[in-house]
Coordinates of C-alpha atoms in Angstrom, one line a residue:
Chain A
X453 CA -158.4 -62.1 127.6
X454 CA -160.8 -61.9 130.8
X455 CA -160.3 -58.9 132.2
X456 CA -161.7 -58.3 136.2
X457 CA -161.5 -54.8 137.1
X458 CA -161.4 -53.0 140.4
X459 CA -162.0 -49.6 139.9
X460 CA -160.1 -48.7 143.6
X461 CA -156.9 -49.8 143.7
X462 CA -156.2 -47.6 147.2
X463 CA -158.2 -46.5 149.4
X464 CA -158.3 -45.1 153.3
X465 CA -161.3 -44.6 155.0
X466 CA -162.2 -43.6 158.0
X467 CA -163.2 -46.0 161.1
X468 CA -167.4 -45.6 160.8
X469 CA -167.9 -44.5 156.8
X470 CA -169.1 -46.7 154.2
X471 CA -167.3 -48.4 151.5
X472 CA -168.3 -49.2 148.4
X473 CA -165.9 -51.6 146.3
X474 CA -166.5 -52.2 142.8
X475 CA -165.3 -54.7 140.4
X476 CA -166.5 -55.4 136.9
X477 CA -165.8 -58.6 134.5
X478 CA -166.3 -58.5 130.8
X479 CA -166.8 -62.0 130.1
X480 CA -170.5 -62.7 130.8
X481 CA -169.3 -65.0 134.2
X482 CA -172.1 -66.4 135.8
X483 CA -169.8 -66.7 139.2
X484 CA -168.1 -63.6 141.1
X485 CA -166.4 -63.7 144.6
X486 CA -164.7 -61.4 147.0
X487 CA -162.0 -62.7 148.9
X488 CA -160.1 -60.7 151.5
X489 CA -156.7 -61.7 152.1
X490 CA -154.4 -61.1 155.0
X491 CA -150.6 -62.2 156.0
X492 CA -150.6 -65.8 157.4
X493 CA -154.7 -66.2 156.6
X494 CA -154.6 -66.6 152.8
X495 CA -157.5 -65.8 151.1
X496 CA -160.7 -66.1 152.9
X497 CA -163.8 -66.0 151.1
X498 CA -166.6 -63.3 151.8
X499 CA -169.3 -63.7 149.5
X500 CA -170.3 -65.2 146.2
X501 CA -172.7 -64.6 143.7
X502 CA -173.9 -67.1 141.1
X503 CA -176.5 -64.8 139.3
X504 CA -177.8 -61.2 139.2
X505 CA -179.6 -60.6 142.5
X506 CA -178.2 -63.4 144.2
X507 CA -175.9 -64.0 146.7
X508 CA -174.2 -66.4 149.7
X509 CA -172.3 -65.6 152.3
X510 CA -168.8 -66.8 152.1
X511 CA -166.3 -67.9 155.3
X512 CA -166.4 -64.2 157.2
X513 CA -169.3 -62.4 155.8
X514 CA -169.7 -60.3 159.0
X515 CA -169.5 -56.5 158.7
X516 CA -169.7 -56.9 154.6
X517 CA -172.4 -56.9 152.5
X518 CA -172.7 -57.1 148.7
X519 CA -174.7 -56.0 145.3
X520 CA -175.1 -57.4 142.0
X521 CA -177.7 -55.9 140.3
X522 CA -175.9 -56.5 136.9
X523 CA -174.2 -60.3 136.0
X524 CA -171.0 -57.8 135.0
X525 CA -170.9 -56.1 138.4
X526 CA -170.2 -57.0 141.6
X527 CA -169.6 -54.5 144.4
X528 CA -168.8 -55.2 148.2
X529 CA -170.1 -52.8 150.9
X530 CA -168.8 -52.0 154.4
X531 CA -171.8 -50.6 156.0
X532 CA -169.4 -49.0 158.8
X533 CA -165.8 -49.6 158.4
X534 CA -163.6 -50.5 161.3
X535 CA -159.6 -51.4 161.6
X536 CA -160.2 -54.4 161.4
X537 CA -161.2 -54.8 157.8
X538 CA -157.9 -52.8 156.8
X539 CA -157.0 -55.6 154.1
X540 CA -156.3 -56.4 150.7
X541 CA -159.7 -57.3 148.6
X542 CA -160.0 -59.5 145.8
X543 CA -162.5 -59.8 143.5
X544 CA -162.8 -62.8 141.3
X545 CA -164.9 -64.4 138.8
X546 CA -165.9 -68.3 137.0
X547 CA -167.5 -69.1 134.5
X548 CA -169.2 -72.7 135.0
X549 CA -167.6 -75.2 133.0
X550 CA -164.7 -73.2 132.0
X551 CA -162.1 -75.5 133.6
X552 CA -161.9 -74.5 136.4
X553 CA -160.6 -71.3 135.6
X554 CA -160.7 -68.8 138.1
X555 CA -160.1 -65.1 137.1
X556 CA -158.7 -62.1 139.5
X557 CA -159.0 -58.5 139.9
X558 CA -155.7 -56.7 140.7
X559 CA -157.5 -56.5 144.2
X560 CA -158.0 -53.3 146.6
X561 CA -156.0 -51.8 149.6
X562 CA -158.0 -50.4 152.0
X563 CA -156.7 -49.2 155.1
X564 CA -159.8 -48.0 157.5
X565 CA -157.8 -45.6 160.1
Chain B
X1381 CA -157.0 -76.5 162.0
X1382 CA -156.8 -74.5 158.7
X1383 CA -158.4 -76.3 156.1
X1384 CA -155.6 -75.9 153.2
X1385 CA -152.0 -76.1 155.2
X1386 CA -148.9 -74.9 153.3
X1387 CA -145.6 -74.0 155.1
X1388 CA -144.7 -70.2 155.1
X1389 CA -141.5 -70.2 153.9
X1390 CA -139.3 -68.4 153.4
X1391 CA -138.1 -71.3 150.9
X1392 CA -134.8 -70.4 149.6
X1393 CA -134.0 -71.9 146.3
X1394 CA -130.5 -71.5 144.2
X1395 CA -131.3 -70.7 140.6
X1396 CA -131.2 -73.6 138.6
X1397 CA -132.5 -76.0 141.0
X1398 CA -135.7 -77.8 141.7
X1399 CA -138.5 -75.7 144.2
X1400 CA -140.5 -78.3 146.3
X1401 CA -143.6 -77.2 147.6
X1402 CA -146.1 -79.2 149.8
X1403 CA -149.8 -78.5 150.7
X1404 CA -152.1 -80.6 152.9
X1405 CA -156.0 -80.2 153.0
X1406 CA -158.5 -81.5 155.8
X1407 CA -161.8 -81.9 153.5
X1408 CA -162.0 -85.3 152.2
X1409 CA -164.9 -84.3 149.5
X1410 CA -162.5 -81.7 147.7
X1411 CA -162.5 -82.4 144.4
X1412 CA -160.0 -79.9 142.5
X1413 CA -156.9 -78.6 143.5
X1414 CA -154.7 -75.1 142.3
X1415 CA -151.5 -73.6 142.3
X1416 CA -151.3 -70.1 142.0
X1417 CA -148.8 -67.7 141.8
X1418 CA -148.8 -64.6 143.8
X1419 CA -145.9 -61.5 143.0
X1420 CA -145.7 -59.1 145.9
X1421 CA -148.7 -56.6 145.2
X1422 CA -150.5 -58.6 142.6
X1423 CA -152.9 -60.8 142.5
X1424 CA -152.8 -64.3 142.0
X1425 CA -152.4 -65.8 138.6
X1426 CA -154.0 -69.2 138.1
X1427 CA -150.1 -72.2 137.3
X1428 CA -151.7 -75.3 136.9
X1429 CA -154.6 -77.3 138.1
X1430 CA -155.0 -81.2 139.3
X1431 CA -157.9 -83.7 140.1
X1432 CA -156.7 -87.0 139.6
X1433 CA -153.8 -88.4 141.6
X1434 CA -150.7 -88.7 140.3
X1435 CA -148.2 -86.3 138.2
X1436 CA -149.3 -83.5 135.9
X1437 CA -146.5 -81.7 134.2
X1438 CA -146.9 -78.3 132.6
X1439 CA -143.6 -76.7 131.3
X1440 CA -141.3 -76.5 134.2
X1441 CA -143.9 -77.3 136.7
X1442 CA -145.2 -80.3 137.8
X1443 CA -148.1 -80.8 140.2
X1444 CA -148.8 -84.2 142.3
X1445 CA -151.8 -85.3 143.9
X1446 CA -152.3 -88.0 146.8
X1447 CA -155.9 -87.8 148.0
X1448 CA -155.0 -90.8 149.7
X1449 CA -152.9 -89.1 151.9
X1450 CA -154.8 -85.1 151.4
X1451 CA -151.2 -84.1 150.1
X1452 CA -150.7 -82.2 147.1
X1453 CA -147.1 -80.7 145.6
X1454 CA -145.7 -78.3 143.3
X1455 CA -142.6 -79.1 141.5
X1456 CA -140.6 -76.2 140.0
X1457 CA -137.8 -77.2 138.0
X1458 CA -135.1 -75.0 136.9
X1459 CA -135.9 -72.5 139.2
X1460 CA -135.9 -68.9 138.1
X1461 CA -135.2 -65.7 139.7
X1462 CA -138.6 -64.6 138.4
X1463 CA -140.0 -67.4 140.1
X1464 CA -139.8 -65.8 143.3
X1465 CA -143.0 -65.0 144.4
X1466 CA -145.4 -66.8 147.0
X1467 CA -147.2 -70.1 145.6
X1468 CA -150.6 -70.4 146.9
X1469 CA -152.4 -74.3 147.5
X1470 CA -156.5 -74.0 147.0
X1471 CA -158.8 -77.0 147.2
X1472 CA -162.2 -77.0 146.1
X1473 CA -164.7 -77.1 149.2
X1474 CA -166.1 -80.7 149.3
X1475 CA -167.9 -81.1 146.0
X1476 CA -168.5 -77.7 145.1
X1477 CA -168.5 -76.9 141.2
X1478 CA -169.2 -73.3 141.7
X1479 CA -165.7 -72.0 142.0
X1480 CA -165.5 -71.5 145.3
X1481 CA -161.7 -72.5 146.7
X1482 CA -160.3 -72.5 150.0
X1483 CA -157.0 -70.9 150.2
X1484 CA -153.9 -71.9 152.1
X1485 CA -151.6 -69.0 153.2
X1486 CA -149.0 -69.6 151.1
X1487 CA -145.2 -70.7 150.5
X1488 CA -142.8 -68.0 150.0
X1489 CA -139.9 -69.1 147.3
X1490 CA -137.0 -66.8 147.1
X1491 CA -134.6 -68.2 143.8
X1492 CA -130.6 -67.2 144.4
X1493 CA -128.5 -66.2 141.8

C-alpha cells in the first residue's frame, strides 16, 4: 500500500513563527501536492511539485512556500504564520500513469493563534 | 463562480435507500472526474473515477458523466450508516495529466437507521 505521511498531525503556532510541514511518500511518485482545505472552500491547491527541485504554484500560493530537495519529501513552509492560514493541510501524491490515482496524507491541523 | 459546484448538504438518507449526489464543473477542457470520500477528520479516500460519459458502476456506487451538460453524479445504493461521511466532486483542470484536481466543497450524506 502507498503510504503518505505527515509527520504533524496538530500543531498551534504562534501568529509571526515559521512553519515547517512535512510529508513523506514511499512509493517513488514523481507528483506531490499540498492542498489546504477549509469548510465551504474544498480543497484548494497550493503548490505542486513534479520532480526534485521543482515546483509551481498552485490556486493560493501566497504566504506558503515549499521544498523538495528529495522525490520522497515534500515540505510546506509558512515563512510568518498568520490566522488566517489556521486550516487543515493535505499533502498528496501521483504517480504519472497510475490511473489517475491520487494518494493522501492524514493531513495537518494547524491553528496559528 | 466555483469551478467544481456540489450542494452542501446536509443530505439525509434512510438506510437502505439510494444517495443521489450531483456535481457541476465550469472548465470545458476537464478531462477526468473523482469521487472521494471524506470521514470527519480524515482525509479523503479516492471511490471511483470517470472520463467517458455515461454510467460506471463499482459495487454499490455508480458514477455518471454528461460533459454535455458539465454534470457529473454519484449513485449510492443501499445506503449504509457507514456511508455517512461528506462525498467530494474533483475535476481535472482542463487537460492536465499531472494530477492536479480542483475540488468542490463537498455533499454531506447523513444514512438513518
Amino acid at each position: 500500500d502507498v503510504k503518505v505521511t505527515q509527520s504533524s498531525r496538530y500543531l498551534v503556532k504562534r501568529t509571526g513563527e515559521k512553519v515547517f510541514l512535512e510529508c513523506v511518500q514511499d512509493m517513488d511518485h514523481e507528483n506531490m501536492f499540498w492542498y489546504r482545505q477549509d469548510p465551504g472552500l474544498g480543497l484548494r491547491l497550493i503548490y505542486f511539485s513534479y520532480d526534485v527541485k521543482m515546483k509551481e504554484k498552485g490556486d493560493i500560493p501566497e504566504g506558503y512556500s515549499v521544498s523538495r530537495e528529495k522525490k520522497e519529501r515534500f515540505s510546506l513552509i509558512l515563512e510568518s504564520a498568520s490566522t488566517n492560514q489556521t486550516s487543515m493541510y493535505l499533502c498528496a501524491s501521483y504517480r504519472l500513469g497510475s490511473g489517475n490515482t491520487i494518494y493522501f496524507g492524514e493531513g495537518s491541523w494547524l491553528t496559528v493563534v | 463562480q466555483k469551478e467544481v459546484e456540489q450542494n452542501s448538504g446536509p443530505l439525509s438518507v434512510p438506510e437502505g435507500a439510494i444517495a443521489s449526489l450531483n456535481c457541476t464543473y465550469s472548465d470545458r477542457g476537464s478531462q477526468s472526474f473523482f469521487w472521494y470520500r471524506q470521514y470527519s477528520g480524515k482525509s479523503p479516500e479516492l471511490i471511483m473515477f470517470i472520463y467517458s460519459n455515461g454510467d460506471k458502476e463499482d459495487g454499490r456506487f455508480t458514477a455518471q458523466l454528461n460533459k454535455a451538460s458539465q454534470y457529473v453524479s454519484l449513485l449510492i445504493r443501499d445506503s449504509q450508516p457507514s456511508d455517512s461521511a461528506t462525498y467530494l466532486c474533483a475535476a481535472t483542470k482542463g487537460t492536465d495529466s499531472w494530477g492536479k484536481l480542483q475540488f468542490g466543497a463537498g455533499t454531506q450524506v447523513v444514512v438513518t437507521p
